[in-house]
Amino acid sequence: MDTLIKNVTVITGDGTTMLPAAWIGIEGDRIAAISQEPIPASLASPTGVSIIDGTDWLALPGLINGHTHGCTAGPLFSSGAPALSVDRALRNADRHLLQGVTTLVNACGLGTMAQVHEVARCHPIRILTSTSHLPSTLEAARLADGAGLRAVHLETTAEQMLSQGAVALGEIGSGATLGGGVADYKYLPEALHRETGVLISRDHAKKLKEAALGRELRPEDRDLEAVETALRESGLAGKVTLERACEVVEQVALTPVRASLASYGEAVALAASAGVPVIFHTAAVSASTILQEARKREHLSAKLVAGHANHPSFTVETCVAWARRLREAGVVVDVSTLNSLNAQRTEPTDNLVALLRENLVDTMTTDYGAGAWDGLLEVAQFLWRRGVVDLPRAVSLFTGRAAEALRAAAPDRGYLAPGKVADVVLVDGKNVGKVERVIVGGKTVADGGWCRFQRQEQGA
């Protein structure tokens, strides 16, 4: 035995099991034993064994974040926006680690495996990628942005990426190519700034977009009085005509939508032959397309994942209704923390809470929110203390259930059980959002709010 964690309450990741006053034995990179029985005499005073006293702590499986962005060196989002620096991607990964994440899937989808490895080899988190190198996705990226795309990205295929280790298809669609959050905080403000010289906020951009196109991005839903109000409140009145403002909104929000939605069918067709999961951008504008694709292939063995099904483009009522239909069609209903609790740009928790209360949630991820995301355990604490969900069930959404939804991403992970990989997170028993220690493959890589690993030199 190399490590003994004693006096700890274990949450196994199966959604129900909680073992008070237990101990965990780790040998090499695997869990050797978990028990509530007295510690054997041979381990009571061991020589050469690292002992961790887990009094007042909970032990959880390493968290599996199946949908985030900004943790590799490739183009950002499915719009092919310019890549983050390697340093920024590593800092994003550090933040995930300090929040208890030990496995993550970067779902931008348009990078190369070399760009994924550029970050992954420097970090103890198991950093994986999805792929969205599909004809319609690349066309949508070109229409929405494409500034980060190079010849190598355009020439790479999803089939090649899957053969090289990509664990899923996705993110298919995005807030960047379907007029969603990225359009609100980036593309629409930038376009209107070029037009008027006035830089508006994300909230004002969203209000203007929904006035001009409605929640489902349909010009026939335009409310000219609401557009006029949005222009006045954002400081754009007198800087741009009502008609031109609507044209700009349409150019930004609608131009890539047709190509982006066409990529949903392409992804499902490839999933059917390759047997890999598909991570979809789920919003008011795309939910019906996901449902259509799921019903077309109701016996599809690959999992279809409705990413961030709590998207703020839904009302509470439509959010629950769509999640129920998608679940009935066999789709995995994923919710994301987004930036609901701590960030300056906040999203309401109403949809998240409603889906959990209706027992319509399969997995939980963070997504990215322009780099402002709430930790999975912070949100679990929020939900648990408000009686929305019990703690073992909350933890399972980003451990055991996540491992089942994305099997290739987390082999032998997601549960605390003998024989599983020793990815263990120790958290405060009264505030699970406070991560005390993170163990990856049997080795402590973070504790006390600090990363404790030797980063390999970039380019070495």
Tab-separated table of C-alpha atoms in Angstrom:
chain	number	residue	atom	x	y	z
A	1	MET	CA	0.000	0.000	0.000
A	2	ASP	CA	1.355	3.431	-0.935
A	3	THR	CA	-1.320	5.763	0.453
A	4	LEU	CA	-3.901	5.368	3.190
A	5	ILE	CA	-6.783	7.835	3.539
A	6	LYS	CA	-8.454	7.268	6.894
A	7	ASN	CA	-11.397	8.649	8.887
A	8	VAL	CA	-13.145	9.814	5.732
A	9	THR	CA	-16.709	9.652	4.403
A	10	VAL	CA	-16.700	8.085	0.950
A	11	ILE	CA	-19.181	8.979	-1.795
A	12	THR	CA	-18.645	6.279	-4.383
A	13	GLY	CA	-20.133	7.975	-7.463
A	14	ASP	CA	-23.011	5.557	-8.033
A	15	GLY	CA	-25.628	8.127	-7.008
A	16	THR	CA	-26.649	6.523	-3.712
A	17	THR	CA	-23.759	5.064	-1.722
A	18	MET	CA	-22.182	7.060	1.106
A	19	LEU	CA	-19.785	5.329	3.535
A	20	PRO	CA	-19.094	7.217	6.779
A	21	ALA	CA	-15.957	6.509	8.830
A	22	ALA	CA	-14.264	4.625	6.015
A	23	TRP	CA	-10.728	4.241	4.744
A	24	ILE	CA	-9.232	4.022	1.254
A	25	GLY	CA	-6.037	2.198	0.376
A	26	ILE	CA	-4.150	3.184	-2.772
A	27	GLU	CA	-1.438	1.086	-4.379
A	28	GLY	CA	0.334	2.488	-7.399
A	29	ASP	CA	-2.247	4.224	-9.573
A	30	ARG	CA	-5.186	2.070	-8.417
A	31	ILE	CA	-7.548	1.884	-5.492
A	32	ALA	CA	-6.626	-1.268	-3.581
A	33	ALA	CA	-9.338	-1.245	-0.913
A	34	ILE	CA	-12.255	0.715	0.518
A	35	SER	CA	-13.734	-0.351	3.815
A	36	GLN	CA	-15.619	0.693	6.927
A	37	GLU	CA	-14.047	-2.163	8.858
A	38	PRO	CA	-11.175	-1.418	11.259
A	39	ILE	CA	-7.913	-0.741	9.494
A	40	PRO	CA	-5.868	-3.979	9.417
A	41	ALA	CA	-2.983	-4.154	11.868
A	42	SER	CA	-0.548	-4.339	8.980
A	43	LEU	CA	-1.698	-0.865	7.918
A	44	ALA	CA	-2.182	0.670	11.359
A	45	SER	CA	1.462	1.738	11.643
A	46	PRO	CA	2.779	1.257	8.144
A	47	THR	CA	6.303	1.966	7.004
A	48	GLY	CA	6.691	3.956	3.825
A	49	VAL	CA	2.974	4.598	3.478
A	50	SER	CA	1.648	8.139	3.106
A	51	ILE	CA	-1.210	8.641	5.563
A	52	ILE	CA	-3.903	11.246	4.963
A	53	ASP	CA	-6.294	11.992	7.816
A	54	GLY	CA	-9.665	12.667	6.216
A	55	THR	CA	-11.495	13.690	9.401
A	56	ASP	CA	-14.350	16.064	8.465
A	57	TRP	CA	-13.692	15.455	4.787
A	58	LEU	CA	-15.549	13.645	2.019
A	59	ALA	CA	-13.758	11.497	-0.562
A	60	LEU	CA	-15.217	11.650	-4.081
A	61	PRO	CA	-14.173	10.138	-7.414
A	62	GLY	CA	-12.146	12.501	-9.581
A	63	LEU	CA	-14.576	14.776	-11.403
A	64	ILE	CA	-15.236	14.169	-15.108
A	65	ASN	CA	-16.081	17.377	-16.963
A	66	GLY	CA	-17.469	16.221	-20.297
A	67	HIS	CA	-17.959	19.639	-21.905
A	68	THR	CA	-15.668	22.616	-21.520
A	69	HIS	CA	-13.532	24.827	-23.749
A	70	GLY	CA	-10.261	26.717	-23.675
A	71	CYS	CA	-8.001	23.888	-22.462
A	72	THR	CA	-6.118	23.108	-25.674
A	73	ALA	CA	-4.095	25.113	-28.168
A	74	GLY	CA	-6.488	24.725	-31.126
A	75	PRO	CA	-9.131	27.118	-32.481
A	76	LEU	CA	-11.663	28.236	-29.900
A	77	PHE	CA	-15.287	27.080	-30.177
A	78	SER	CA	-16.971	25.658	-33.252
A	79	SER	CA	-16.694	29.111	-34.832
A	80	GLY	CA	-12.949	28.538	-35.301
A	81	ALA	CA	-12.067	31.672	-33.335
A	82	PRO	CA	-8.385	32.403	-32.665
A	83	ALA	CA	-6.791	29.972	-30.247
A	84	LEU	CA	-5.894	30.843	-26.699
A	85	SER	CA	-2.216	30.819	-25.831
A	86	VAL	CA	-0.811	27.605	-24.387
A	87	ASP	CA	-0.215	29.471	-21.130
A	88	ARG	CA	-3.852	30.555	-20.931
A	89	ALA	CA	-5.048	27.021	-21.733
A	90	LEU	CA	-2.818	25.643	-18.971
A	91	ARG	CA	-4.151	28.207	-16.512
A	92	ASN	CA	-7.689	27.162	-17.414
A	93	ALA	CA	-6.693	23.542	-16.766
A	94	ASP	CA	-5.167	24.548	-13.422
A	95	ARG	CA	-8.451	26.129	-12.433
A	96	HIS	CA	-10.359	22.963	-13.313
A	97	LEU	CA	-7.892	20.902	-11.277
A	98	LEU	CA	-8.315	23.094	-8.207
A	99	GLN	CA	-12.075	22.567	-8.593
A	100	GLY	CA	-11.579	18.792	-8.437
A	101	VAL	CA	-11.629	17.919	-12.148
A	102	THR	CA	-9.294	15.072	-13.081
A	103	THR	CA	-10.666	14.294	-16.572
A	104	LEU	CA	-12.044	16.799	-19.058
A	105	VAL	CA	-13.182	16.884	-22.667
A	106	ASN	CA	-12.298	20.066	-24.524
A	107	ALA	CA	-15.267	20.405	-26.865
A	108	CYS	CA	-14.081	23.182	-29.180
A	109	GLY	CA	-13.667	20.443	-31.784
A	110	LEU	CA	-11.602	22.047	-34.548
A	111	GLY	CA	-8.051	21.656	-33.247
A	112	THR	CA	-5.584	18.922	-34.129
A	113	MET	CA	-4.358	16.156	-31.849
A	114	ALA	CA	-0.930	17.813	-31.806
A	115	GLN	CA	-2.545	20.967	-30.411
A	116	VAL	CA	-4.373	18.943	-27.762
A	117	HIS	CA	-1.168	17.178	-26.716
A	118	GLU	CA	0.671	20.505	-26.526
A	119	VAL	CA	-1.313	21.217	-23.365
A	120	ALA	CA	-2.272	17.716	-22.207
A	121	ARG	CA	1.304	16.465	-21.835
A	122	CYS	CA	2.094	19.370	-19.497
A	123	HIS	CA	-0.761	18.744	-17.076
A	124	PRO	CA	-1.907	15.960	-14.710
A	125	ILE	CA	-5.571	16.299	-15.738
A	126	ARG	CA	-6.556	13.791	-18.395
A	127	ILE	CA	-7.220	16.390	-21.112
A	128	LEU	CA	-9.113	14.905	-24.051
A	129	THR	CA	-10.800	16.292	-27.127
A	130	SER	CA	-13.862	15.904	-29.263
A	131	THR	CA	-13.886	16.574	-32.987
A	132	SER	CA	-16.243	18.531	-35.210
A	133	HIS	CA	-14.220	18.440	-38.430
A	134	LEU	CA	-17.324	18.034	-40.588
A	135	PRO	CA	-18.183	19.852	-43.837
A	136	SER	CA	-21.112	21.870	-42.480
A	137	THR	CA	-19.323	22.667	-39.205
A	138	LEU	CA	-16.366	24.104	-41.086
A	139	GLU	CA	-18.730	26.118	-43.298
A	140	ALA	CA	-20.528	27.489	-40.238
A	141	ALA	CA	-17.184	28.382	-38.650
A	142	ARG	CA	-16.144	30.277	-41.768
A	143	LEU	CA	-19.408	32.226	-41.766
A	144	ALA	CA	-19.311	33.043	-38.041
A	145	ASP	CA	-15.614	33.757	-37.596
A	146	GLY	CA	-12.946	31.310	-38.797
A	147	ALA	CA	-10.035	33.588	-37.881
A	148	GLY	CA	-8.315	30.774	-35.996
A	149	LEU	CA	-8.605	28.195	-38.779
A	150	ARG	CA	-5.542	27.213	-40.771
A	151	ALA	CA	-5.072	24.800	-43.666
A	152	VAL	CA	-4.322	21.932	-41.275
A	153	HIS	CA	-7.696	22.387	-39.554
A	154	LEU	CA	-9.593	22.541	-42.834
A	155	GLU	CA	-7.826	19.448	-44.186
A	156	THR	CA	-8.319	17.325	-41.051
A	157	THR	CA	-11.369	15.057	-40.962
A	158	ALA	CA	-13.432	13.850	-38.033
A	159	GLU	CA	-12.619	10.262	-39.017
A	160	GLN	CA	-8.904	11.034	-38.733
A	161	MET	CA	-9.372	12.666	-35.337
A	162	LEU	CA	-11.354	9.687	-34.019
A	163	SER	CA	-8.621	7.311	-35.188
A	164	GLN	CA	-6.066	9.449	-33.337
A	165	GLY	CA	-7.910	9.428	-30.023
A	166	ALA	CA	-10.755	11.967	-30.083
A	167	VAL	CA	-13.389	10.586	-27.704
A	168	ALA	CA	-16.557	12.167	-29.113
A	169	LEU	CA	-18.022	14.273	-31.891
A	170	GLY	CA	-18.721	17.842	-30.827
A	171	GLU	CA	-19.469	20.412	-29.874
A	172	ILE	CA	-21.902	20.245	-32.771
A	173	GLY	CA	-23.313	23.728	-33.089
A	174	SER	CA	-22.416	26.374	-30.512
A	175	GLY	CA	-23.387	29.724	-29.138
A	176	ALA	CA	-21.001	31.123	-31.728
A	177	THR	CA	-22.634	29.550	-34.789
A	178	LEU	CA	-26.239	29.443	-33.575
A	179	GLY	CA	-26.621	33.022	-32.399
A	180	GLY	CA	-26.226	32.155	-28.718
A	181	GLY	CA	-24.025	33.262	-25.839
A	182	VAL	CA	-20.850	33.846	-27.857
A	183	ALA	CA	-22.793	36.000	-30.281
A	184	ASP	CA	-24.117	37.959	-27.301
A	185	TYR	CA	-20.797	38.684	-25.609
A	186	LYS	CA	-18.486	38.755	-28.643
A	187	TYR	CA	-19.734	38.834	-32.223
A	188	LEU	CA	-22.786	41.104	-31.944
A	189	PRO	CA	-21.122	43.762	-29.736
A	190	GLU	CA	-18.099	43.742	-32.069
A	191	ALA	CA	-20.274	44.145	-35.192
A	192	LEU	CA	-22.283	46.994	-33.678
A	193	HIS	CA	-19.104	48.662	-32.457
A	194	ARG	CA	-17.762	48.622	-36.018
A	195	GLU	CA	-21.072	50.061	-37.200
A	196	THR	CA	-21.559	52.755	-34.557
A	197	GLY	CA	-18.397	53.216	-32.489
A	198	VAL	CA	-20.406	52.230	-29.391
A	199	LEU	CA	-19.494	49.042	-27.524
A	200	ILE	CA	-22.552	47.556	-25.846
A	201	SER	CA	-22.732	44.996	-23.049
A	202	ARG	CA	-23.580	41.341	-23.395
A	203	ASP	CA	-26.956	41.854	-21.732
A	204	HIS	CA	-27.872	44.687	-24.087
A	205	ALA	CA	-26.766	42.628	-27.092
A	206	LYS	CA	-28.882	39.692	-25.982
A	207	LYS	CA	-31.926	41.911	-25.450
A	208	LEU	CA	-31.508	43.460	-28.901
A	209	LYS	CA	-31.043	40.045	-30.535
A	210	GLU	CA	-34.172	38.599	-28.943
A	211	ALA	CA	-36.171	41.702	-29.846
A	212	ALA	CA	-35.065	41.411	-33.477
A	213	LEU	CA	-35.344	37.627	-33.830
A	214	GLY	CA	-37.100	36.135	-30.807
A	215	ARG	CA	-35.674	33.338	-28.678
A	216	GLU	CA	-35.735	30.883	-31.584
A	217	LEU	CA	-34.016	33.256	-34.032
A	218	ARG	CA	-36.910	33.750	-36.443
A	219	PRO	CA	-37.261	37.108	-38.236
A	220	GLU	CA	-41.045	36.679	-38.181
A	221	ASP	CA	-40.894	36.962	-34.380
A	222	ARG	CA	-39.432	40.481	-34.572
A	223	ASP	CA	-40.858	43.051	-32.152
A	224	LEU	CA	-39.995	46.492	-33.518
A	225	GLU	CA	-41.106	48.279	-30.379
A	226	ALA	CA	-38.810	46.054	-28.333
A	227	VAL	CA	-35.969	46.696	-30.796
A	228	GLU	CA	-36.441	50.434	-30.364
A	229	THR	CA	-36.378	50.036	-26.581
A	230	ALA	CA	-33.226	47.906	-26.758
A	231	LEU	CA	-31.464	50.501	-28.911
A	232	ARG	CA	-32.365	53.264	-26.493
A	233	GLU	CA	-31.287	51.340	-23.398
A	234	SER	CA	-27.952	50.323	-24.939
A	235	GLY	CA	-27.049	53.837	-26.075
A	236	LEU	CA	-27.381	52.971	-29.762
A	237	ALA	CA	-30.430	55.161	-30.444
A	238	GLY	CA	-29.436	57.809	-32.959
A	239	LYS	CA	-26.255	55.886	-33.834
A	240	VAL	CA	-27.942	53.320	-36.075
A	241	THR	CA	-31.374	53.070	-37.647
A	242	LEU	CA	-33.828	50.487	-36.443
A	243	GLU	CA	-33.729	48.763	-39.831
A	244	ARG	CA	-29.917	48.650	-39.961
A	245	ALA	CA	-29.709	47.334	-36.405
A	246	CYS	CA	-31.976	44.440	-37.360
A	247	GLU	CA	-29.822	43.764	-40.438
A	248	VAL	CA	-26.672	43.571	-38.300
A	249	VAL	CA	-28.357	41.210	-35.855
A	250	GLU	CA	-29.449	38.970	-38.712
A	251	GLN	CA	-25.972	38.978	-40.269
A	252	VAL	CA	-24.324	37.947	-37.013
A	253	ALA	CA	-26.903	35.608	-35.514
A	254	LEU	CA	-28.520	34.014	-38.571
A	255	THR	CA	-25.825	33.755	-41.257
A	256	PRO	CA	-24.143	30.577	-39.927
A	257	VAL	CA	-27.282	28.937	-38.523
A	258	ARG	CA	-28.318	26.878	-41.549
A	259	ALA	CA	-24.865	25.328	-41.961
A	260	SER	CA	-24.541	24.782	-38.222
A	261	LEU	CA	-27.855	22.925	-37.987
A	262	ALA	CA	-26.942	20.840	-41.043
A	263	SER	CA	-23.913	19.563	-39.121
A	264	TYR	CA	-26.224	17.836	-36.603
A	265	GLY	CA	-27.265	15.245	-39.177
A	266	GLU	CA	-23.696	14.805	-40.403
A	267	ALA	CA	-22.520	14.135	-36.859
A	268	VAL	CA	-25.232	11.595	-36.085
A	269	ALA	CA	-24.567	9.747	-39.343
A	270	LEU	CA	-20.878	9.440	-38.456
A	271	ALA	CA	-21.701	8.447	-34.876
A	272	ALA	CA	-23.864	5.634	-36.211
A	273	SER	CA	-20.894	4.120	-38.047
A	274	ALA	CA	-18.119	5.040	-35.593
A	275	GLY	CA	-20.003	4.251	-32.381
A	276	VAL	CA	-18.944	7.414	-30.561
A	277	PRO	CA	-21.008	9.925	-28.563
A	278	VAL	CA	-22.119	13.248	-30.024
A	279	ILE	CA	-22.125	16.388	-27.864
A	280	PHE	CA	-24.698	18.879	-29.165
A	281	HIS	CA	-25.173	22.563	-28.485
A	282	THR	CA	-28.673	22.590	-27.054
A	283	ALA	CA	-30.743	25.773	-27.156
A	284	ALA	CA	-34.156	26.972	-28.239
A	285	VAL	CA	-32.935	27.185	-31.831
A	286	SER	CA	-31.520	23.631	-31.967
A	287	ALA	CA	-33.622	21.427	-29.661
A	288	SER	CA	-36.044	20.360	-32.386
A	289	THR	CA	-33.144	19.352	-34.666
A	290	ILE	CA	-31.619	17.157	-31.947
A	291	LEU	CA	-34.992	15.515	-31.381
A	292	GLN	CA	-35.485	14.876	-35.099
A	293	GLU	CA	-32.060	13.261	-35.404
A	294	ALA	CA	-32.641	11.122	-32.310
A	295	ARG	CA	-36.002	9.890	-33.576
A	296	LYS	CA	-34.555	9.065	-36.982
A	297	ARG	CA	-32.074	6.730	-35.335
A	298	GLU	CA	-33.890	5.595	-32.223
A	299	HIS	CA	-31.892	2.342	-32.098
A	300	LEU	CA	-28.538	4.119	-32.438
A	301	SER	CA	-26.008	2.547	-30.047
A	302	ALA	CA	-23.900	5.721	-29.773
A	303	LYS	CA	-25.069	8.221	-27.178
A	304	LEU	CA	-26.442	11.607	-28.237
A	305	VAL	CA	-25.750	14.202	-25.548
A	306	ALA	CA	-27.897	17.338	-25.313
A	307	GLY	CA	-25.209	19.635	-23.914
A	308	HIS	CA	-26.237	22.388	-21.476
A	309	ALA	CA	-29.945	21.559	-21.794
A	310	ASN	CA	-30.540	24.273	-19.180
A	311	HIS	CA	-29.539	26.918	-21.758
A	312	PRO	CA	-30.896	30.400	-20.924
A	313	SER	CA	-32.602	30.700	-24.314
A	314	PHE	CA	-35.285	28.383	-22.864
A	315	THR	CA	-37.974	29.500	-20.484
A	316	VAL	CA	-38.380	27.187	-17.502
A	317	GLU	CA	-41.451	25.623	-19.085
A	318	THR	CA	-39.877	25.023	-22.505
A	319	CYS	CA	-36.655	23.810	-20.878
A	320	VAL	CA	-38.488	21.062	-18.990
A	321	ALA	CA	-40.665	20.168	-21.984
A	322	TRP	CA	-37.719	19.776	-24.372
A	323	ALA	CA	-35.647	17.832	-21.835
A	324	ARG	CA	-38.519	15.403	-21.332
A	325	ARG	CA	-38.944	14.863	-25.078
A	326	LEU	CA	-35.210	14.408	-25.591
A	327	ARG	CA	-34.929	11.962	-22.697
A	328	GLU	CA	-37.863	9.941	-24.080
A	329	ALA	CA	-36.007	9.753	-27.422
A	330	GLY	CA	-32.946	8.295	-25.681
A	331	VAL	CA	-30.849	11.460	-25.566
A	332	VAL	CA	-28.542	12.079	-22.590
A	333	VAL	CA	-29.675	15.288	-20.901
A	334	ASP	CA	-26.663	17.302	-19.793
A	335	VAL	CA	-26.780	20.502	-17.761
A	336	SER	CA	-23.952	22.980	-17.332
A	337	THR	CA	-22.996	25.174	-14.421
A	338	LEU	CA	-22.371	28.047	-16.860
A	339	ASN	CA	-21.609	31.162	-14.776
A	340	SER	CA	-24.585	31.112	-12.484
A	341	LEU	CA	-23.124	31.849	-9.052
A	342	ASN	CA	-19.824	33.718	-8.980
A	343	ALA	CA	-19.128	35.443	-12.284
A	344	GLN	CA	-19.891	39.013	-13.218
A	345	ARG	CA	-21.909	37.746	-16.180
A	346	THR	CA	-24.497	35.515	-14.565
A	347	GLU	CA	-27.059	33.096	-15.908
A	348	PRO	CA	-30.179	32.205	-13.903
A	349	THR	CA	-30.284	28.861	-12.100
A	350	ASP	CA	-34.053	28.452	-12.673
A	351	ASN	CA	-33.719	26.032	-15.592
A	352	LEU	CA	-31.084	23.950	-13.824
A	353	VAL	CA	-33.168	23.651	-10.662
A	354	ALA	CA	-36.349	22.820	-12.600
A	355	LEU	CA	-34.674	20.000	-14.550
A	356	LEU	CA	-33.212	18.485	-11.396
A	357	ARG	CA	-36.523	18.680	-9.548
A	358	GLU	CA	-38.165	16.879	-12.466
A	359	ASN	CA	-35.399	14.223	-12.398
A	360	LEU	CA	-34.492	14.990	-16.003
A	361	VAL	CA	-30.716	15.379	-15.610
A	362	ASP	CA	-28.157	12.719	-16.575
A	363	THR	CA	-24.840	14.591	-16.405
A	364	MET	CA	-23.433	17.952	-15.372
A	365	THR	CA	-20.575	19.886	-16.995
A	366	THR	CA	-19.249	23.446	-16.791
A	367	ASP	CA	-19.174	24.705	-20.390
A	368	TYR	CA	-17.042	27.876	-20.563
A	369	GLY	CA	-18.980	31.156	-20.450
A	370	ALA	CA	-16.175	33.271	-21.927
A	371	GLY	CA	-13.853	31.849	-19.304
A	372	ALA	CA	-16.277	32.471	-16.430
A	373	TRP	CA	-17.594	29.122	-15.219
A	374	ASP	CA	-18.693	27.922	-11.811
A	375	GLY	CA	-17.053	24.809	-10.407
A	376	LEU	CA	-19.076	21.607	-10.446
A	377	LEU	CA	-18.708	21.157	-6.705
A	378	GLU	CA	-19.644	24.776	-5.985
A	379	VAL	CA	-22.909	24.234	-7.819
A	380	ALA	CA	-23.417	20.870	-6.123
A	381	GLN	CA	-23.074	22.627	-2.750
A	382	PHE	CA	-25.576	25.285	-3.836
A	383	LEU	CA	-28.104	22.669	-4.943
A	384	TRP	CA	-27.581	20.349	-1.960
A	385	ARG	CA	-27.957	23.054	0.669
A	386	ARG	CA	-31.191	24.214	-0.959
A	387	GLY	CA	-32.646	20.730	-0.963
A	388	VAL	CA	-32.792	20.466	-4.748
A	389	VAL	CA	-30.778	17.228	-4.864
A	390	ASP	CA	-29.080	14.967	-2.342
A	391	LEU	CA	-25.293	14.922	-2.345
A	392	PRO	CA	-24.591	11.392	-3.667
A	393	ARG	CA	-26.889	12.014	-6.619
A	394	ALA	CA	-25.337	15.416	-7.346
A	395	VAL	CA	-21.833	13.937	-7.285
A	396	SER	CA	-22.829	11.113	-9.637
A	397	LEU	CA	-23.725	13.641	-12.347
A	398	PHE	CA	-20.036	14.439	-12.869
A	399	THR	CA	-18.535	11.114	-11.801
A	400	GLY	CA	-20.280	7.782	-12.395
A	401	ARG	CA	-22.951	8.993	-14.786
A	402	ALA	CA	-20.432	11.053	-16.738
A	403	ALA	CA	-18.191	8.001	-17.089
A	404	GLU	CA	-21.104	6.002	-18.497
A	405	ALA	CA	-22.089	8.715	-20.964
A	406	LEU	CA	-18.528	9.168	-22.274
A	407	ARG	CA	-16.980	5.738	-21.812
A	408	ALA	CA	-13.862	6.361	-23.901
A	409	ALA	CA	-13.113	9.503	-21.910
A	410	ALA	CA	-12.971	7.849	-18.514
A	411	PRO	CA	-12.109	4.133	-18.578
A	412	ASP	CA	-11.867	2.736	-15.031
A	413	ARG	CA	-12.818	6.142	-13.648
A	414	GLY	CA	-15.913	7.798	-12.234
A	415	TYR	CA	-16.296	5.516	-9.202
A	416	LEU	CA	-14.412	4.889	-5.972
A	417	ALA	CA	-14.058	1.106	-5.933
A	418	PRO	CA	-11.197	-1.406	-5.770
A	419	GLY	CA	-9.465	-1.725	-9.114
A	420	LYS	CA	-10.484	1.716	-10.362
A	421	VAL	CA	-7.907	4.377	-11.187
A	422	ALA	CA	-7.011	6.272	-8.007
A	423	ASP	CA	-8.395	9.659	-8.995
A	424	VAL	CA	-9.695	10.945	-5.662
A	425	VAL	CA	-10.934	14.358	-4.558
A	426	LEU	CA	-11.065	15.251	-0.863
A	427	VAL	CA	-13.464	18.074	0.031
A	428	ASP	CA	-14.736	19.808	3.143
A	429	GLY	CA	-17.634	17.820	4.590
A	430	LYS	CA	-19.697	20.928	5.262
A	431	ASN	CA	-18.802	22.801	2.087
A	432	VAL	CA	-18.165	20.422	-0.784
A	433	GLY	CA	-17.208	23.342	-2.993
A	434	LYS	CA	-14.002	23.661	-0.947
A	435	VAL	CA	-11.494	21.231	-2.430
A	436	GLU	CA	-8.850	20.173	0.086
A	437	ARG	CA	-6.772	17.754	-1.985
A	438	VAL	CA	-6.755	16.250	-5.486
A	439	ILE	CA	-5.119	12.894	-6.197
A	440	VAL	CA	-4.594	11.775	-9.795
A	441	GLY	CA	-3.387	8.261	-10.463
A	442	GLY	CA	-2.429	7.850	-6.815
A	443	LYS	CA	-0.372	11.037	-6.621
A	444	THR	CA	-1.314	14.291	-4.891
A	445	VAL	CA	-1.324	17.047	-7.514
A	446	ALA	CA	-3.183	19.797	-5.644
A	447	ASP	CA	-3.871	20.666	-2.017
A	448	GLY	CA	-4.697	23.687	0.057
A	449	GLY	CA	-5.828	25.580	-3.040
A	450	TRP	CA	-2.476	25.174	-4.831
A	451	CYS	CA	-1.263	22.997	-7.682
A	452	ARG	CA	1.483	20.615	-6.536
A	453	PHE	CA	2.978	19.166	-9.679
A	454	GLN	CA	6.035	19.753	-11.812
A	455	ARG	CA	4.931	21.086	-15.163
A	456	GLN	CA	6.814	19.722	-18.123
A	457	GLU	CA	8.491	22.464	-20.098
A	458	GLN	CA	6.492	23.534	-23.126
A	459	GLY	CA	8.184	22.406	-26.308
A	460	ALA	CA	10.321	19.803	-24.504
